[in-house]
Amino acid sequence: MTQTAPTPAPTLTTTPPATPGRIHRAWFVAAVAFVTIIGAAAFASLPGLLIEPLHEEFDWSRGTIGFAVSVNLALYGLTAPFAAALMDRFGIRKVVALALLVISGGTVATLWMTESWQLVLFWGVLVGLGSGSMALAFAATVTNRWFTARRGLVTGILTAAGASGQLIFLPLLSWLVEHHGWRPAAVTVSLAALLVVPFVCLLLRDHPADVGLAPYGGAYAEKPAPATGAARRAVTVLSKAARTGPFWLLAGTFAICGASTNGLVKTHFVPAAHDHGMPVTAAAGLLAVVGVFDVVGTIASGWFTDRFAARRLLAVYYALRGISLLFLPVLLAPAVHPPMVFFIVFYGLDWVATVPPTIALCREHYGEDSAIVFGWVLASHQVGAAAVAFLGGLARDAFGSYDPVWYASGALCAMAALMAMVIRRRGNDQLAV
């Protein structure tokens, strides 16, 4: 008699069934994060536009104003790793919503300031702390939780959101500053941060398991329990990462990245161009064009990061940026001419193209702790930015020109390219330093 083999029992799985033809919820979460970062980007567009108006109204030196900006940038970076840990403890929505409220309050408080220390407190400390919680560690956390596939692309898209915000707000803010003064521009920044809060509270979700889904391209996993001791964890992760060579190389290259972008160009390009007779609105318009091509360059960098060695990409990006900065002093003029347009396009493509490969290297070396490690790497980025925001203002006061700062920044970028090559040679060995 022929016996029929028993039918195997169905395999149990914790993965919820996929719904054919529907867009994965992760893309909607990424879209909300994109809009959130765009709204929060308004505050980052303002510092370079404030230097001349505050200098003229209060007679504060450019070094004093640059110091307030440097405090903002430093706290932006130093807050990021703790914010990433707080997101693990309290959830993304609560941390980001509170950060936006702090940004809004700190910005509107500048309307009543009369002394330079108030600028440092309101813009430097409050806005710096709030913006640090909205830093790229937020993008890294969203990407790590909601995506397994296409992480490089999504990182590039979310990074480009800051540039999109710059594109949207810079022309408007420069027009307000030139025609109505800096106070209406500050109110606009405050309202932009405030208007994003409902989107965060209503639409953002902390984890795929909150809606019964697996990450995009990955397997379903239960939501982890809230991580206690956020500050302790941030410091512990730093202590572990600091014993490895890749951490210091990534931190060093990213410090130079911040020095040559947020600290130098975003803060001092408009006043430097104005020194050469260019109208503020025209210079701000050029920075907005940087934002256009930054979107293209960053998304492309995310695509490249999914396909090519991140170390090689970093070396190329830093080398090209350094070369472009060395040419900038001879391109500044009263009017916008084709060589300057070429610089803006070229520099824009490279503006934050370094972020996707840097996050990818953090993920490769530090796994589940990568978002917090990237927060510390981002802290070095902002410390570099803060140093140049301050020193650039001092150099302008001392030499009457920004030229020495452009040349020094170009040389630093060459150093960053060499450091990136060292990361490549070390590979995954994680040797202690």
CSV table of C-alpha atoms in Angstrom, one decimal:
chain,number,residue,atom,x,y,z
A,1,MET,CA,0.0,0.0,0.0
A,2,THR,CA,1.3,3.4,-0.9
A,3,GLN,CA,1.7,5.7,2.0
A,4,THR,CA,1.3,9.5,1.5
A,5,ALA,CA,3.9,11.6,3.2
A,6,PRO,CA,2.4,13.7,6.0
A,7,THR,CA,1.9,17.4,5.1
A,8,PRO,CA,4.4,19.5,7.0
A,9,ALA,CA,2.9,21.8,9.6
A,10,PRO,CA,2.9,25.5,8.7
A,11,THR,CA,5.9,27.5,10.0
A,12,LEU,CA,5.0,30.1,12.6
A,13,THR,CA,6.3,33.5,12.0
A,14,THR,CA,6.0,36.8,13.8
A,15,THR,CA,6.1,38.8,10.5
A,16,PRO,CA,2.7,40.3,9.8
A,17,PRO,CA,1.5,39.6,6.2
A,18,ALA,CA,2.4,42.2,3.6
A,19,THR,CA,-0.4,43.9,1.8
A,20,PRO,CA,0.2,43.7,-2.0
A,21,GLY,CA,0.3,47.0,-3.9
A,22,ARG,CA,0.6,49.2,-0.8
A,23,ILE,CA,3.4,51.6,-0.2
A,24,HIS,CA,5.3,50.6,2.9
A,25,ARG,CA,4.6,52.9,5.9
A,26,ALA,CA,8.3,53.5,6.3
A,27,TRP,CA,8.2,55.8,3.3
A,28,PHE,CA,5.5,57.9,4.9
A,29,VAL,CA,7.5,58.2,8.1
A,30,ALA,CA,10.5,59.3,6.0
A,31,ALA,CA,8.3,61.9,4.3
A,32,VAL,CA,7.2,63.3,7.7
A,33,ALA,CA,10.8,63.4,8.9
A,34,PHE,CA,11.7,65.2,5.6
A,35,VAL,CA,9.0,67.9,6.2
A,36,THR,CA,10.1,68.2,9.8
A,37,ILE,CA,13.7,68.8,8.9
A,38,ILE,CA,12.7,71.3,6.3
A,39,GLY,CA,10.7,73.3,8.8
A,40,ALA,CA,13.4,73.2,11.4
A,41,ALA,CA,16.0,74.2,8.7
A,42,ALA,CA,14.7,77.8,8.8
A,43,PHE,CA,16.8,78.6,11.9
A,44,ALA,CA,19.9,77.3,10.2
A,45,SER,CA,19.4,79.8,7.3
A,46,LEU,CA,19.4,82.9,9.5
A,47,PRO,CA,22.9,83.3,11.2
A,48,GLY,CA,24.8,84.5,8.1
A,49,LEU,CA,22.1,87.1,7.5
A,50,LEU,CA,22.2,88.5,11.0
A,51,ILE,CA,25.9,89.4,11.2
A,52,GLU,CA,25.7,92.8,9.4
A,53,PRO,CA,22.3,93.9,10.8
A,54,LEU,CA,23.3,93.1,14.4
A,55,HIS,CA,26.7,94.8,13.9
A,56,GLU,CA,25.0,98.0,12.6
A,57,GLU,CA,22.2,98.1,15.2
A,58,PHE,CA,24.0,97.2,18.4
A,59,ASP,CA,27.6,98.0,17.3
A,60,TRP,CA,28.6,94.4,18.4
A,61,SER,CA,31.8,93.2,16.8
A,62,ARG,CA,31.7,90.4,14.2
A,63,GLY,CA,33.7,88.3,16.6
A,64,THR,CA,31.1,88.8,19.3
A,65,ILE,CA,28.2,87.8,17.0
A,66,GLY,CA,30.3,85.0,15.6
A,67,PHE,CA,30.8,83.7,19.2
A,68,ALA,CA,27.0,83.4,19.7
A,69,VAL,CA,26.8,81.5,16.4
A,70,SER,CA,29.7,79.3,17.5
A,71,VAL,CA,27.9,78.5,20.8
A,72,ASN,CA,24.8,77.5,18.8
A,73,LEU,CA,26.8,75.3,16.5
A,74,ALA,CA,28.8,73.6,19.3
A,75,LEU,CA,25.6,72.8,21.3
A,76,TYR,CA,24.0,71.6,18.1
A,77,GLY,CA,26.7,69.0,17.9
A,78,LEU,CA,27.2,68.2,21.6
A,79,THR,CA,23.4,67.7,22.2
A,80,ALA,CA,23.1,65.2,19.3
A,81,PRO,CA,24.4,62.0,20.9
A,82,PHE,CA,22.3,62.6,24.0
A,83,ALA,CA,19.3,63.3,21.9
A,84,ALA,CA,19.7,60.0,20.1
A,85,ALA,CA,19.8,58.2,23.4
A,86,LEU,CA,16.8,60.2,24.6
A,87,MET,CA,14.9,59.0,21.5
A,88,ASP,CA,15.7,55.5,22.5
A,89,ARG,CA,14.3,56.3,26.0
A,90,PHE,CA,11.2,58.5,25.4
A,91,GLY,CA,10.6,58.1,21.7
A,92,ILE,CA,11.3,60.1,18.6
A,93,ARG,CA,8.0,62.1,18.6
A,94,LYS,CA,8.4,63.5,22.2
A,95,VAL,CA,12.0,64.5,21.8
A,96,VAL,CA,11.6,66.2,18.4
A,97,ALA,CA,8.4,68.0,19.3
A,98,LEU,CA,10.0,69.5,22.5
A,99,ALA,CA,13.1,70.5,20.5
A,100,LEU,CA,10.9,72.4,18.0
A,101,LEU,CA,9.2,74.3,20.8
A,102,VAL,CA,12.6,75.2,22.3
A,103,ILE,CA,13.8,76.5,18.9
A,104,SER,CA,10.7,78.5,18.5
A,105,GLY,CA,10.9,80.1,21.9
A,106,GLY,CA,14.6,80.8,21.8
A,107,THR,CA,14.3,82.5,18.4
A,108,VAL,CA,11.3,84.7,19.3
A,109,ALA,CA,13.0,85.8,22.6
A,110,THR,CA,15.8,87.5,20.5
A,111,LEU,CA,13.2,90.2,19.6
A,112,TRP,CA,13.7,91.8,23.1
A,113,MET,CA,17.4,91.4,23.5
A,114,THR,CA,19.6,94.5,24.2
A,115,GLU,CA,22.9,93.0,25.2
A,116,SER,CA,25.2,90.6,23.5
A,117,TRP,CA,25.0,88.0,26.3
A,118,GLN,CA,21.3,87.7,25.5
A,119,LEU,CA,22.1,86.8,21.9
A,120,VAL,CA,24.4,84.1,23.3
A,121,LEU,CA,21.7,82.8,25.6
A,122,PHE,CA,18.7,82.9,23.3
A,123,TRP,CA,20.3,82.1,19.9
A,124,GLY,CA,23.4,80.3,21.1
A,125,VAL,CA,22.1,78.2,24.0
A,126,LEU,CA,18.4,77.7,23.5
A,127,VAL,CA,18.3,77.4,19.8
A,128,GLY,CA,21.5,75.4,19.9
A,129,LEU,CA,20.1,72.8,22.3
A,130,GLY,CA,16.8,72.6,20.3
A,131,SER,CA,18.6,72.2,17.0
A,132,GLY,CA,20.9,69.6,18.4
A,133,SER,CA,18.0,67.4,19.1
A,134,MET,CA,16.9,67.9,15.5
A,135,ALA,CA,20.3,67.1,14.2
A,136,LEU,CA,21.3,64.4,11.7
A,137,ALA,CA,21.2,61.9,14.5
A,138,PHE,CA,17.4,62.2,14.1
A,139,ALA,CA,17.7,61.2,10.4
A,140,ALA,CA,20.0,58.3,11.4
A,141,THR,CA,17.6,57.1,14.0
A,142,VAL,CA,14.6,57.1,11.6
A,143,THR,CA,16.7,55.4,9.0
A,144,ASN,CA,18.0,52.7,11.3
A,145,ARG,CA,14.6,51.9,12.7
A,146,TRP,CA,12.4,52.0,9.6
A,147,PHE,CA,14.7,50.8,6.8
A,148,THR,CA,16.9,47.7,6.3
A,149,ALA,CA,17.1,48.2,2.5
A,150,ARG,CA,17.8,51.5,0.8
A,151,ARG,CA,19.3,53.0,3.9
A,152,GLY,CA,21.9,55.0,2.0
A,153,LEU,CA,19.3,56.5,-0.3
A,154,VAL,CA,17.0,57.4,2.6
A,155,THR,CA,19.9,58.9,4.5
A,156,GLY,CA,20.7,61.1,1.5
A,157,ILE,CA,17.1,62.2,1.1
A,158,LEU,CA,16.7,63.2,4.8
A,159,THR,CA,20.1,64.9,4.8
A,160,ALA,CA,18.9,66.8,1.7
A,161,ALA,CA,15.9,68.1,3.6
A,162,GLY,CA,18.1,70.6,5.4
A,163,ALA,CA,19.2,71.9,2.0
A,164,SER,CA,15.6,72.1,0.8
A,165,GLY,CA,14.8,74.1,3.9
A,166,GLN,CA,17.7,76.4,3.1
A,167,LEU,CA,16.4,76.7,-0.5
A,168,ILE,CA,12.9,77.7,0.7
A,169,PHE,CA,13.8,80.1,3.5
A,170,LEU,CA,17.0,81.8,2.5
A,171,PRO,CA,15.5,84.0,-0.3
A,172,LEU,CA,12.5,84.9,2.0
A,173,LEU,CA,14.7,85.7,5.0
A,174,SER,CA,17.2,87.7,3.1
A,175,TRP,CA,14.4,89.8,1.6
A,176,LEU,CA,12.9,90.3,5.0
A,177,VAL,CA,16.2,91.3,6.5
A,178,GLU,CA,17.0,93.8,3.7
A,179,HIS,CA,13.5,95.4,3.5
A,180,HIS,CA,12.1,95.1,7.0
A,181,GLY,CA,15.0,94.3,9.3
A,182,TRP,CA,16.1,91.2,11.2
A,183,ARG,CA,13.1,90.9,13.6
A,184,PRO,CA,10.5,89.8,11.1
A,185,ALA,CA,12.9,87.2,9.9
A,186,ALA,CA,13.3,85.9,13.4
A,187,VAL,CA,9.6,85.7,13.8
A,188,THR,CA,9.3,83.7,10.6
A,189,VAL,CA,11.9,81.2,11.8
A,190,SER,CA,10.0,80.9,15.1
A,191,LEU,CA,6.7,80.2,13.3
A,192,ALA,CA,8.3,77.8,10.9
A,193,ALA,CA,9.5,75.6,13.8
A,194,LEU,CA,6.2,75.9,15.6
A,195,LEU,CA,4.1,74.9,12.6
A,196,VAL,CA,5.9,71.6,12.2
A,197,VAL,CA,5.0,70.4,15.7
A,198,PRO,CA,1.5,69.1,14.8
A,199,PHE,CA,3.0,67.0,11.9
A,200,VAL,CA,5.4,65.4,14.4
A,201,CYS,CA,2.7,64.7,17.0
A,202,LEU,CA,0.1,63.3,14.6
A,203,LEU,CA,2.0,61.5,11.9
A,204,LEU,CA,5.5,60.5,13.1
A,205,ARG,CA,5.8,57.0,14.6
A,206,ASP,CA,8.7,55.8,16.8
A,207,HIS,CA,9.1,52.2,15.6
A,208,PRO,CA,7.6,49.9,12.9
A,209,ALA,CA,6.2,47.6,15.6
A,210,ASP,CA,4.0,50.5,16.7
A,211,VAL,CA,1.9,49.9,13.6
A,212,GLY,CA,2.5,46.1,13.3
A,213,LEU,CA,5.1,46.3,10.5
A,214,ALA,CA,8.6,45.1,9.7
A,215,PRO,CA,11.2,47.6,8.6
A,216,TYR,CA,11.3,48.2,4.9
A,217,GLY,CA,13.3,45.3,3.4
A,218,GLY,CA,13.7,43.6,6.8
A,219,ALA,CA,12.1,41.1,9.2
A,220,TYR,CA,9.5,42.0,11.8
A,221,ALA,CA,10.8,42.6,15.3
A,222,GLU,CA,9.1,43.6,18.5
A,223,LYS,CA,9.7,47.1,19.7
A,224,PRO,CA,12.6,47.1,22.2
A,225,ALA,CA,11.9,48.3,25.7
A,226,PRO,CA,12.8,51.9,26.4
A,227,ALA,CA,16.5,52.3,27.1
A,228,THR,CA,17.0,53.8,30.6
A,229,GLY,CA,20.0,55.9,31.5
A,230,ALA,CA,20.1,57.9,28.3
A,231,ALA,CA,23.0,60.1,29.3
A,232,ARG,CA,25.0,57.2,30.7
A,233,ARG,CA,24.5,55.2,27.6
A,234,ALA,CA,25.6,58.1,25.4
A,235,VAL,CA,28.8,58.5,27.4
A,236,THR,CA,29.4,54.7,27.6
A,237,VAL,CA,29.1,54.4,23.8
A,238,LEU,CA,31.5,57.3,23.4
A,239,SER,CA,34.0,55.6,25.8
A,240,LYS,CA,33.8,52.3,23.7
A,241,ALA,CA,34.1,54.1,20.3
A,242,ALA,CA,36.9,56.3,21.5
A,243,ARG,CA,39.1,53.2,21.9
A,244,THR,CA,38.9,52.5,18.1
A,245,GLY,CA,40.8,54.1,15.3
A,246,PRO,CA,37.9,54.6,12.9
A,247,PHE,CA,36.1,56.8,15.4
A,248,TRP,CA,38.9,59.4,15.6
A,249,LEU,CA,39.3,59.4,11.8
A,250,LEU,CA,35.6,59.9,11.3
A,251,ALA,CA,35.4,62.6,14.0
A,252,GLY,CA,38.4,64.4,12.5
A,253,THR,CA,37.1,64.4,8.9
A,254,PHE,CA,33.7,65.4,10.0
A,255,ALA,CA,35.1,68.3,12.1
A,256,ILE,CA,36.7,69.6,8.9
A,257,CYS,CA,33.4,69.1,7.1
A,258,GLY,CA,31.7,71.3,9.6
A,259,ALA,CA,34.4,73.9,9.5
A,260,SER,CA,34.2,74.2,5.7
A,261,THR,CA,30.4,74.3,5.5
A,262,ASN,CA,28.3,75.5,8.4
A,263,GLY,CA,31.1,77.3,10.1
A,264,LEU,CA,32.6,79.0,7.1
A,265,VAL,CA,30.3,79.2,4.1
A,266,LYS,CA,26.9,79.2,5.7
A,267,THR,CA,28.0,81.8,8.4
A,268,HIS,CA,30.4,84.0,6.5
A,269,PHE,CA,29.7,83.7,2.8
A,270,VAL,CA,27.0,86.4,2.7
A,271,PRO,CA,29.1,89.0,4.7
A,272,ALA,CA,32.2,88.1,2.6
A,273,ALA,CA,30.3,88.6,-0.6
A,274,HIS,CA,28.9,91.9,0.8
A,275,ASP,CA,32.5,93.0,1.5
A,276,HIS,CA,33.1,92.8,-2.3
A,277,GLY,CA,30.0,94.9,-3.1
A,278,MET,CA,27.5,92.1,-3.7
A,279,PRO,CA,24.0,92.8,-2.4
A,280,VAL,CA,22.9,90.7,0.5
A,281,THR,CA,19.9,89.3,-1.4
A,282,ALA,CA,22.1,88.3,-4.3
A,283,ALA,CA,24.6,86.5,-2.0
A,284,ALA,CA,21.7,84.8,-0.1
A,285,GLY,CA,20.3,83.8,-3.5
A,286,LEU,CA,23.6,82.1,-4.3
A,287,LEU,CA,23.4,80.1,-1.0
A,288,ALA,CA,19.9,79.1,-1.9
A,289,VAL,CA,21.3,77.7,-5.2
A,290,VAL,CA,23.8,75.8,-3.1
A,291,GLY,CA,20.7,74.3,-1.5
A,292,VAL,CA,19.3,73.2,-4.9
A,293,PHE,CA,22.4,71.3,-5.9
A,294,ASP,CA,22.9,70.1,-2.4
A,295,VAL,CA,19.7,68.1,-2.7
A,296,VAL,CA,20.9,66.5,-5.9
A,297,GLY,CA,24.4,65.8,-4.6
A,298,THR,CA,23.3,64.4,-1.3
A,299,ILE,CA,20.7,62.0,-2.7
A,300,ALA,CA,23.2,61.0,-5.4
A,301,SER,CA,25.7,60.4,-2.6
A,302,GLY,CA,23.2,58.2,-0.8
A,303,TRP,CA,22.8,56.2,-4.0
A,304,PHE,CA,26.6,55.9,-4.4
A,305,THR,CA,27.0,54.8,-0.8
A,306,ASP,CA,24.7,51.8,-1.4
A,307,ARG,CA,27.1,50.8,-4.3
A,308,PHE,CA,30.6,52.0,-3.7
A,309,ALA,CA,33.2,52.0,-0.8
A,310,ALA,CA,32.2,54.8,1.6
A,311,ARG,CA,35.9,55.6,2.4
A,312,ARG,CA,36.7,56.3,-1.2
A,313,LEU,CA,33.7,58.5,-1.6
A,314,LEU,CA,34.7,60.6,1.4
A,315,ALA,CA,38.3,61.1,0.1
A,316,VAL,CA,36.9,62.3,-3.3
A,317,TYR,CA,34.4,64.6,-1.7
A,318,TYR,CA,36.9,66.3,0.6
A,319,ALA,CA,39.5,66.7,-2.1
A,320,LEU,CA,37.1,68.4,-4.5
A,321,ARG,CA,35.7,70.7,-1.8
A,322,GLY,CA,39.2,71.8,-0.8
A,323,ILE,CA,40.1,72.6,-4.4
A,324,SER,CA,36.9,74.7,-4.8
A,325,LEU,CA,37.5,76.7,-1.7
A,326,LEU,CA,41.0,77.7,-2.8
A,327,PHE,CA,39.5,79.4,-5.9
A,328,LEU,CA,36.7,81.3,-4.0
A,329,PRO,CA,38.7,84.4,-3.0
A,330,VAL,CA,39.3,85.3,-6.7
A,331,LEU,CA,35.7,84.7,-7.6
A,332,LEU,CA,34.0,87.1,-5.2
A,333,ALA,CA,32.9,90.3,-7.0
A,334,PRO,CA,30.1,92.9,-6.9
A,335,ALA,CA,28.1,91.0,-9.5
A,336,VAL,CA,27.3,87.4,-10.1
A,337,HIS,CA,29.3,86.1,-13.0
A,338,PRO,CA,29.7,82.6,-14.7
A,339,PRO,CA,32.7,81.4,-12.7
A,340,MET,CA,30.9,82.1,-9.4
A,341,VAL,CA,27.9,80.3,-10.7
A,342,PHE,CA,30.1,77.3,-11.5
A,343,PHE,CA,31.6,77.4,-8.0
A,344,ILE,CA,28.1,77.5,-6.4
A,345,VAL,CA,26.9,74.5,-8.5
A,346,PHE,CA,30.1,72.5,-7.8
A,347,TYR,CA,30.2,73.3,-4.1
A,348,GLY,CA,26.5,72.7,-3.7
A,349,LEU,CA,26.9,69.1,-5.1
A,350,ASP,CA,29.5,68.5,-2.4
A,351,TRP,CA,27.9,70.4,0.5
A,352,VAL,CA,26.7,67.5,2.7
A,353,ALA,CA,27.5,64.7,0.3
A,354,THR,CA,29.8,63.5,3.1
A,355,VAL,CA,26.9,62.5,5.4
A,356,PRO,CA,25.6,59.3,3.8
A,357,PRO,CA,29.1,57.6,3.6
A,358,THR,CA,29.9,58.8,7.2
A,359,ILE,CA,26.7,57.3,8.6
A,360,ALA,CA,27.4,54.1,6.6
A,361,LEU,CA,30.9,53.8,8.1
A,362,CYS,CA,29.4,54.4,11.6
A,363,ARG,CA,26.9,51.6,11.0
A,364,GLU,CA,29.6,49.3,9.6
A,365,HIS,CA,31.9,49.7,12.6
A,366,TYR,CA,29.5,50.2,15.5
A,367,GLY,CA,26.3,48.4,14.6
A,368,GLU,CA,23.3,49.1,17.0
A,369,ASP,CA,25.2,51.9,18.6
A,370,SER,CA,25.8,53.6,15.3
A,371,ALA,CA,23.2,56.4,15.7
A,372,ILE,CA,24.8,57.5,19.0
A,373,VAL,CA,28.3,57.1,17.6
A,374,PHE,CA,27.2,59.2,14.7
A,375,GLY,CA,25.8,61.7,17.2
A,376,TRP,CA,29.3,62.1,18.7
A,377,VAL,CA,30.9,62.3,15.2
A,378,LEU,CA,28.3,65.0,14.4
A,379,ALA,CA,29.4,66.8,17.7
A,380,SER,CA,32.9,67.0,16.2
A,381,HIS,CA,31.4,68.4,13.0
A,382,GLN,CA,29.7,71.2,15.0
A,383,VAL,CA,32.8,71.9,17.1
A,384,GLY,CA,34.7,72.4,13.9
A,385,ALA,CA,31.9,74.6,12.6
A,386,ALA,CA,31.8,76.6,15.9
A,387,ALA,CA,35.5,77.2,15.8
A,388,VAL,CA,35.5,78.6,12.3
A,389,ALA,CA,32.3,80.6,12.8
A,390,PHE,CA,34.1,82.4,15.7
A,391,LEU,CA,37.6,82.5,14.2
A,392,GLY,CA,36.2,83.6,10.8
A,393,GLY,CA,34.7,86.7,12.5
A,394,LEU,CA,37.9,87.4,14.3
A,395,ALA,CA,39.9,87.1,11.1
A,396,ARG,CA,37.6,89.5,9.4
A,397,ASP,CA,38.0,92.0,12.3
A,398,ALA,CA,41.8,91.5,12.3
A,399,PHE,CA,42.7,91.4,8.6
A,400,GLY,CA,39.7,93.2,7.0
A,401,SER,CA,39.2,90.2,4.7
A,402,TYR,CA,38.0,86.6,4.8
A,403,ASP,CA,40.7,85.4,2.3
A,404,PRO,CA,43.0,83.7,4.9
A,405,VAL,CA,40.1,81.7,6.2
A,406,TRP,CA,39.2,80.4,2.7
A,407,TYR,CA,42.7,79.3,2.1
A,408,ALA,CA,43.1,77.6,5.5
A,409,SER,CA,39.8,75.8,5.0
A,410,GLY,CA,40.9,74.5,1.6
A,411,ALA,CA,44.1,73.1,3.2
A,412,LEU,CA,42.1,71.4,6.0
A,413,CYS,CA,39.9,69.7,3.4
A,414,ALA,CA,43.0,68.2,1.8
A,415,MET,CA,43.9,66.8,5.2
A,416,ALA,CA,40.4,65.3,5.6
A,417,ALA,CA,40.8,63.5,2.2
A,418,LEU,CA,44.1,61.9,3.5
A,419,MET,CA,42.4,60.9,6.7
A,420,ALA,CA,39.6,59.2,4.8
A,421,MET,CA,42.2,57.2,2.8
A,422,VAL,CA,43.6,56.0,6.2
A,423,ILE,CA,40.1,54.7,7.1
A,424,ARG,CA,40.1,52.7,3.9
A,425,ARG,CA,43.4,51.0,4.6
A,426,ARG,CA,42.4,50.0,8.1
A,427,GLY,CA,39.2,48.3,6.9
A,428,ASN,CA,37.3,46.6,9.7
A,429,ASP,CA,40.2,45.9,12.0
A,430,GLN,CA,39.0,48.5,14.6
A,431,LEU,CA,42.5,48.8,16.0
A,432,ALA,CA,42.8,50.8,19.2
A,433,VAL,CA,44.5,54.1,19.1
